PDB file of C-alpha atoms in Angstrom:
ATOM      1  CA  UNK A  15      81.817  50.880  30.055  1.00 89.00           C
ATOM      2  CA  UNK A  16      79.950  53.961  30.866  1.00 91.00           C
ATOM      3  CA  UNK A  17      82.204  56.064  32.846  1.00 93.00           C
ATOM      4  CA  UNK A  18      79.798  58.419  34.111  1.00 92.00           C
ATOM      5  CA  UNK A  19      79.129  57.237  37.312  1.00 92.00           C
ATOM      6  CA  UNK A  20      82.982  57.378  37.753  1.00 94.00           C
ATOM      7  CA  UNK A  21      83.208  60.923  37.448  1.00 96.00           C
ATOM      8  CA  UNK A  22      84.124  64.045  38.160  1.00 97.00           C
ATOM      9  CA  UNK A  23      87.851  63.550  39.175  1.00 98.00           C
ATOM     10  CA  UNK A  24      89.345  65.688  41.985  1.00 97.00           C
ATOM     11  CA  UNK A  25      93.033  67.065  42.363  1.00 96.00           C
ATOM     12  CA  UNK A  26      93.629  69.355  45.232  1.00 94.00           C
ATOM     13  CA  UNK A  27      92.521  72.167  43.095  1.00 97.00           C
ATOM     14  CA  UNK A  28      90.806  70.751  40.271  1.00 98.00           C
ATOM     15  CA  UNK A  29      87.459  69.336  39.243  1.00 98.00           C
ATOM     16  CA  UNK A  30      87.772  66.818  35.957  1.00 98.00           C
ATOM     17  CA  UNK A  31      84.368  66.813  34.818  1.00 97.00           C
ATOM     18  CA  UNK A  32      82.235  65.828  31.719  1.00 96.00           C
ATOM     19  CA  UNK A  33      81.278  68.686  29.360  1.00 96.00           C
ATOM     20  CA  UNK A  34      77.868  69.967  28.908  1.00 95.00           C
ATOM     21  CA  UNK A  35      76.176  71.937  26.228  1.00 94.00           C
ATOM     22  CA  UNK A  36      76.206  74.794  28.365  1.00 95.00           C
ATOM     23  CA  UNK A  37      80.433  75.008  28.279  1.00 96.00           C
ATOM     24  CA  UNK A  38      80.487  76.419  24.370  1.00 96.00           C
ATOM     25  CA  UNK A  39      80.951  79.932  25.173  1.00 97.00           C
ATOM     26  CA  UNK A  40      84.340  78.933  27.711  1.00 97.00           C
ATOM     27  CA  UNK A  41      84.869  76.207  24.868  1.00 96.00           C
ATOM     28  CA  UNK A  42      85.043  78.747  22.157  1.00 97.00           C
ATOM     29  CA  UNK A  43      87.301  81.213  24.479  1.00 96.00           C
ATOM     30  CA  UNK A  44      89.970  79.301  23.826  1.00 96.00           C
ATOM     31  CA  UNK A  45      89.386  77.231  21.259  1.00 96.00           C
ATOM     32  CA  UNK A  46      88.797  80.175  18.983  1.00 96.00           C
ATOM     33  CA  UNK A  47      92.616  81.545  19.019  1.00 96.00           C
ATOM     34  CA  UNK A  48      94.861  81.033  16.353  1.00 93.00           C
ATOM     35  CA  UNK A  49      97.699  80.253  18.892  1.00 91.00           C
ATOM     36  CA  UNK A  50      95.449  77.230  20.566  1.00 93.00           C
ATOM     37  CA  UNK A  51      94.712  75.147  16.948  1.00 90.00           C
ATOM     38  CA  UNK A  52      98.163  75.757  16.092  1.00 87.00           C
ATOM     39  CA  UNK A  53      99.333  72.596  18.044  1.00 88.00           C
ATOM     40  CA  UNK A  54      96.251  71.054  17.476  1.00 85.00           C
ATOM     41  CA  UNK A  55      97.092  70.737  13.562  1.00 79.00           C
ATOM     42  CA  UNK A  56      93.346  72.203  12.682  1.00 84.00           C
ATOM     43  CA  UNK A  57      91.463  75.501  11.863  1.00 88.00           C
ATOM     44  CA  UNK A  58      90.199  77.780  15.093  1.00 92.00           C
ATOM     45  CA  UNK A  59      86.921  76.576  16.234  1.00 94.00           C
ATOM     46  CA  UNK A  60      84.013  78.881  15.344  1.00 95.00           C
ATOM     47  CA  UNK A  61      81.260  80.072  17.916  1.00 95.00           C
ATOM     48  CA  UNK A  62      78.866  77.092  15.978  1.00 96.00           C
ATOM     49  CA  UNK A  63      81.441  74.389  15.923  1.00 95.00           C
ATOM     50  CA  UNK A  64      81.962  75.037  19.906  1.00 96.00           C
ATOM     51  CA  UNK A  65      78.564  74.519  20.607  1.00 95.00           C
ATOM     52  CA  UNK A  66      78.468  71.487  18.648  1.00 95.00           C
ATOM     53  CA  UNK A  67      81.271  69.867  20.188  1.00 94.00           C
ATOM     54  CA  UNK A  68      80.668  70.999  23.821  1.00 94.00           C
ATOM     55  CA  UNK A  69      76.911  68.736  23.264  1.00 93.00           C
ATOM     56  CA  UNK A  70      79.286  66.303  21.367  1.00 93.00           C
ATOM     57  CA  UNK A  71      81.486  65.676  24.485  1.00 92.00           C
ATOM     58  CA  UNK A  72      78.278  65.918  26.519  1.00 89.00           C
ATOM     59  CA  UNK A  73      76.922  63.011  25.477  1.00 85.00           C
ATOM     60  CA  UNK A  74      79.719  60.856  25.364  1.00 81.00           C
ATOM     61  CA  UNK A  75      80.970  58.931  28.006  1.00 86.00           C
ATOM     62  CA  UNK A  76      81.361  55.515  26.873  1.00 90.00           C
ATOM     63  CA  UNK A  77      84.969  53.455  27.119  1.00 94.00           C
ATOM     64  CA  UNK A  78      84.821  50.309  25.134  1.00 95.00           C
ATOM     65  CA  UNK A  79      86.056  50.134  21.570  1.00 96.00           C
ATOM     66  CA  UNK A  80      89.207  51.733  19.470  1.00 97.00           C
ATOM     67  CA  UNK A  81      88.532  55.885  18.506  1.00 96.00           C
ATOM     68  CA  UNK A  82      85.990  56.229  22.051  1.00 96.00           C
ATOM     69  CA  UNK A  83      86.739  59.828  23.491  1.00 95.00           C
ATOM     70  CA  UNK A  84      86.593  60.659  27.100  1.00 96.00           C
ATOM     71  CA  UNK A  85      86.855  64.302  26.718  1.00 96.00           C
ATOM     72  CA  UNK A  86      86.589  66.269  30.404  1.00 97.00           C
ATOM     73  CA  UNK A  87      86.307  69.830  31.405  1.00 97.00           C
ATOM     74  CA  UNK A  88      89.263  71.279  33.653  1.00 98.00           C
ATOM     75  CA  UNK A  89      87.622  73.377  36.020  1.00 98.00           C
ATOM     76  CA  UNK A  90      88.604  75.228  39.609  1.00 97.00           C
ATOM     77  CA  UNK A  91      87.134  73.600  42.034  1.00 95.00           C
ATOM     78  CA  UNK A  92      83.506  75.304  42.933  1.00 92.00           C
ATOM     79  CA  UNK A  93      83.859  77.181  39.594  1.00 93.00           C
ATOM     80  CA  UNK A  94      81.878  76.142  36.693  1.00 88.00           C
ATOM     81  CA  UNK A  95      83.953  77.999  34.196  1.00 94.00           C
ATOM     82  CA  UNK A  96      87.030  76.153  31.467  1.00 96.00           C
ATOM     83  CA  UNK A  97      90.505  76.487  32.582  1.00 98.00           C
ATOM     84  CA  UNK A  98      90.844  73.912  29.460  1.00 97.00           C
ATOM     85  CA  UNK A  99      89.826  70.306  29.046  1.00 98.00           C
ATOM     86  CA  UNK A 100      92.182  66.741  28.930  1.00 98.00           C
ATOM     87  CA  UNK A 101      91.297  64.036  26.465  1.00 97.00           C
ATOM     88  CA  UNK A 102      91.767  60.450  26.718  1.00 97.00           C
ATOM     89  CA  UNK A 103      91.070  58.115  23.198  1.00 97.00           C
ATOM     90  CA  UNK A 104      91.280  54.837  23.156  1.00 98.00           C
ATOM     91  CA  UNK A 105      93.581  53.829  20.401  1.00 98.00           C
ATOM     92  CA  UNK A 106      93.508  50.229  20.709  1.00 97.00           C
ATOM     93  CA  UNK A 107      91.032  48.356  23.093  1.00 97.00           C
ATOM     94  CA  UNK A 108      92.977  44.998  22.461  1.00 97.00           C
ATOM     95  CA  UNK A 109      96.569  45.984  23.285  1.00 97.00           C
ATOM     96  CA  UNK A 110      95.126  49.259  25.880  1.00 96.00           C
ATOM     97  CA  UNK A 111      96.369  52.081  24.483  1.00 97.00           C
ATOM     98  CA  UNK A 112      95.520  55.261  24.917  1.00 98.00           C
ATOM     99  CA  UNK A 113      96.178  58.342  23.835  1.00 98.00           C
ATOM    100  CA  UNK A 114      95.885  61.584  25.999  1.00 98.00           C
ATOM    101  CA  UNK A 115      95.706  65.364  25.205  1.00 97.00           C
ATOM    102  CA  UNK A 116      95.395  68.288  27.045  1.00 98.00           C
ATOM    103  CA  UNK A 117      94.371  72.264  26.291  1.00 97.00           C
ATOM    104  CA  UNK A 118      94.252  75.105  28.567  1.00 97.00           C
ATOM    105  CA  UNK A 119      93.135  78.244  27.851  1.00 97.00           C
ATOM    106  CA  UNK A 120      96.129  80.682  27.298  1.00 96.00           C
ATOM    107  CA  UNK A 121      94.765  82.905  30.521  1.00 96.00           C
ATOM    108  CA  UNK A 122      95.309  79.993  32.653  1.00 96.00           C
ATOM    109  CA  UNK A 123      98.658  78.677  31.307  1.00 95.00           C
ATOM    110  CA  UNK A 124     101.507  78.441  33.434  1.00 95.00           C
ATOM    111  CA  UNK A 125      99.783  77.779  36.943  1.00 97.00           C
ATOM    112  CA  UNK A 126     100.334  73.739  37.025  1.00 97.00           C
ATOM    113  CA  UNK A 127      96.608  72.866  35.804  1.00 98.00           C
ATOM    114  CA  UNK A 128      98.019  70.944  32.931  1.00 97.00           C
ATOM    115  CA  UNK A 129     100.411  69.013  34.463  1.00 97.00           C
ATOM    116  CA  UNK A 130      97.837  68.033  37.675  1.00 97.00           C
ATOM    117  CA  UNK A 131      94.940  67.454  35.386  1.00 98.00           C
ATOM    118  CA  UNK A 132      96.684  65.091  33.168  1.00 97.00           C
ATOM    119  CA  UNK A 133      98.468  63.126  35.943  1.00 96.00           C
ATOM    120  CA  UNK A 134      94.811  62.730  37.386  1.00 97.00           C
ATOM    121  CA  UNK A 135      93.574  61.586  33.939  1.00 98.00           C
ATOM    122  CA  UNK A 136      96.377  59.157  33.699  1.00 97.00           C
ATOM    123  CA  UNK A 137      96.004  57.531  36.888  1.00 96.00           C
ATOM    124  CA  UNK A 138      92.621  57.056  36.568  1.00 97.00           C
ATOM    125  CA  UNK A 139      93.311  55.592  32.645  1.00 97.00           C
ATOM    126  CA  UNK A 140      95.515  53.201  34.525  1.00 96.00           C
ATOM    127  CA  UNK A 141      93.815  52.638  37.906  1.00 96.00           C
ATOM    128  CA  UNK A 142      90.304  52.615  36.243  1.00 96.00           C
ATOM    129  CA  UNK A 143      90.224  52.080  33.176  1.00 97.00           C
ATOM    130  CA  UNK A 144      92.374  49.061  32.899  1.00 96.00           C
ATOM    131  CA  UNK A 145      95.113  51.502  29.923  1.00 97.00           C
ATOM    132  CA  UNK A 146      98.650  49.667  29.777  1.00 96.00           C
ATOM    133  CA  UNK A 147      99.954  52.706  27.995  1.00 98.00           C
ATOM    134  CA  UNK A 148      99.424  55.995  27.326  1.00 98.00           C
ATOM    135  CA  UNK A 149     101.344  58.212  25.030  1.00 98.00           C
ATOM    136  CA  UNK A 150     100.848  61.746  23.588  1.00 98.00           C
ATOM    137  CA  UNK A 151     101.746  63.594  20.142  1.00 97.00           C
ATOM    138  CA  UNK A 152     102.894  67.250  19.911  1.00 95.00           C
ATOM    139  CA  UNK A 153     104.234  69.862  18.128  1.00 94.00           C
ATOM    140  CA  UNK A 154     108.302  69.768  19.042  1.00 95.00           C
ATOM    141  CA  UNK A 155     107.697  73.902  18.978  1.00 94.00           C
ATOM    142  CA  UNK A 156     105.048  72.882  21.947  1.00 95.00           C
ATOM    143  CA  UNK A 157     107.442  73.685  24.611  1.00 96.00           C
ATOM    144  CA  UNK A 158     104.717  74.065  27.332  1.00 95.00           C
ATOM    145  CA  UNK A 159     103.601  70.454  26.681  1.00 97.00           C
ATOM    146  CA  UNK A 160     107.095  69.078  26.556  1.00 97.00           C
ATOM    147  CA  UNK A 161     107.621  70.128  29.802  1.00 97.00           C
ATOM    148  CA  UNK A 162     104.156  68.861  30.751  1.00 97.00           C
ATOM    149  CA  UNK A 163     104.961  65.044  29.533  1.00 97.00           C
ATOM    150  CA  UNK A 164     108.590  65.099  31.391  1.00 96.00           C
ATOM    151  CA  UNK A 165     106.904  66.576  34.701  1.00 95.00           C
ATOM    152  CA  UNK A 166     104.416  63.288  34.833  1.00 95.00           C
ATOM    153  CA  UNK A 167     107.560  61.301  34.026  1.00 94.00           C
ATOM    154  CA  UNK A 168     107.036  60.309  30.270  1.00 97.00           C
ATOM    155  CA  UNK A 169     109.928  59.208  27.880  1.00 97.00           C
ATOM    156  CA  UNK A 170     110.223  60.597  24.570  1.00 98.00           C
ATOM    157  CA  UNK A 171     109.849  57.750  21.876  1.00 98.00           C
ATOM    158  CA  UNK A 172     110.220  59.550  18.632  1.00 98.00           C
ATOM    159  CA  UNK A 173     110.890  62.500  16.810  1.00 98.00           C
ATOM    160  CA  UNK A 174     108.427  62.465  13.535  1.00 97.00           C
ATOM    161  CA  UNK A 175     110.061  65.174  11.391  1.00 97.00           C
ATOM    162  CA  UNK A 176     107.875  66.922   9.038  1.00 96.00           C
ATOM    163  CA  UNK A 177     105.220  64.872   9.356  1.00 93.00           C
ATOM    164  CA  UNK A 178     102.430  66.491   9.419  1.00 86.00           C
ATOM    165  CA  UNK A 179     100.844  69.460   7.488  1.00 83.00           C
ATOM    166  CA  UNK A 180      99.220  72.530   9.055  1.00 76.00           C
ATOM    167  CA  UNK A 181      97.927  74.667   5.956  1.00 76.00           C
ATOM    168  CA  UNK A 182     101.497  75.409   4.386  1.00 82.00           C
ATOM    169  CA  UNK A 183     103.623  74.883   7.085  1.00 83.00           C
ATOM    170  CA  UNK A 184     104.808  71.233   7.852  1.00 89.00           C
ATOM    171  CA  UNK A 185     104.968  69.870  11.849  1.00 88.00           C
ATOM    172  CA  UNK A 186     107.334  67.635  13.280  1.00 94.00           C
ATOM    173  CA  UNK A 187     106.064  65.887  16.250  1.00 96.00           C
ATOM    174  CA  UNK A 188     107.034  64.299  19.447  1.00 98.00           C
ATOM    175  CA  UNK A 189     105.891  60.647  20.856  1.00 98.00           C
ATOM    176  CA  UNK A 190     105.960  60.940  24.675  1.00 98.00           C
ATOM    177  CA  UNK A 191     104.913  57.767  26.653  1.00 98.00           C
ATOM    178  CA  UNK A 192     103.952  56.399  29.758  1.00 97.00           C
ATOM    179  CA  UNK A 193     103.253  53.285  31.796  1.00 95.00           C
ATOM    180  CA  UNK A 194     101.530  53.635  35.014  1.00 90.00           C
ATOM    181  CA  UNK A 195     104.843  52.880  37.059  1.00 89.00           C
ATOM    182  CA  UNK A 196     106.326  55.928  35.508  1.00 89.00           C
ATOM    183  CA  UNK A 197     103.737  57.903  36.402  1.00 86.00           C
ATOM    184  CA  UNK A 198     103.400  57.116  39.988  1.00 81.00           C
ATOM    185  CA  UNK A 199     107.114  57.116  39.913  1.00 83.00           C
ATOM    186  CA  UNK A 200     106.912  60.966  39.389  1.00 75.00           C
ATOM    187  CA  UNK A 201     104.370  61.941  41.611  1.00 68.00           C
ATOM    188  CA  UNK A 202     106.036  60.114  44.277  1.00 68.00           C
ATOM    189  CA  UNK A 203     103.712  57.056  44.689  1.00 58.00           C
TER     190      UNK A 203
END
């Protein structure tokens, strides 16, 4: 399914929208910052590879088979600039799984966005696109996105210890997961 037509998504203050080549400079704000690709287990993006994945995300908007991407910009409404971006990859079309990601620019941290653009992303996984799960993997020293998964009502499944390794240092991750009850239990309906 081509999910363009479906799109942008609205929150009270938010505007979910697809990416476009033009994004790579706010892309590359953020994305850039050693303290961003910590949690995201991968080097900071250079000025080259945020152009390249801004006109990546651009031109993908299909939802059909296991490792598709829907990757959306997080914007205020009426402003065309990043607060940060939520993700949404389908990790198995057969059983509907889905896993979802968010990143917000540092500057914009702390305000909410996070926690309303992934509860929008979610409900429209569920309401839309037909997910029967979603879950989410983070660093346990991600304390902003802990609190992010148990705001939209997600349980904690498992505590991977040292599993994963960023350069020298080794990660331990958190499973959070969701089915669309639990969300709409959280926000209330």
């Amino acid at each position: 399914m081509d999910v363009t037509p479906l799109l942008p998504l609205t929150t009270p203050r938010l505007t979910l929208r697809l990416f476009t080549p033009g994004d790579a400079d706010d892309l590359y704000a953020y994305q850039s910052l050693p303290s961003v690709a910590r949690y995201l287990y991968r080097p900071a993006h250079t000025r080259e590879h945020s152009a390249q994945v801004a006109a990546e995300r651009a031109a993908h908007s299909v939802w059909r088979a296991d490792g598709d991407k829907l990757a959306l910009a997080v914007c205020r409404h009426g402003e065309p600039r990043l607060l940060g971006e939520v993700t949404l990859t389908l990790a198995s079309a057969h059983a509907a799984q889905a896993e979802i990601g968010w990143t917000l620019d540092p500057r914009h941290q702390g305000h909410g966005y996070a926690t309303e653009a992934a509860e929008t992303l979610a409900r429209f996984a569920f309401d839309t696109l037909g997910v029967h799960r979603v879950y989410a993997r983070l660093d346990v020293e991600n304390t902003g996105s802990v609190r992010v998964c148990e705001r939209l009502g997600m349980r904690r499944e498992a505590h991977l210890v040292e599993n994963d390794l960023d350069g020298d240092r080794w990660g331990s991750e958190y499973v959070y997961a969701a089915l669309a009850a639990d969300i709409r239990r959280q926000a209330g309906g």
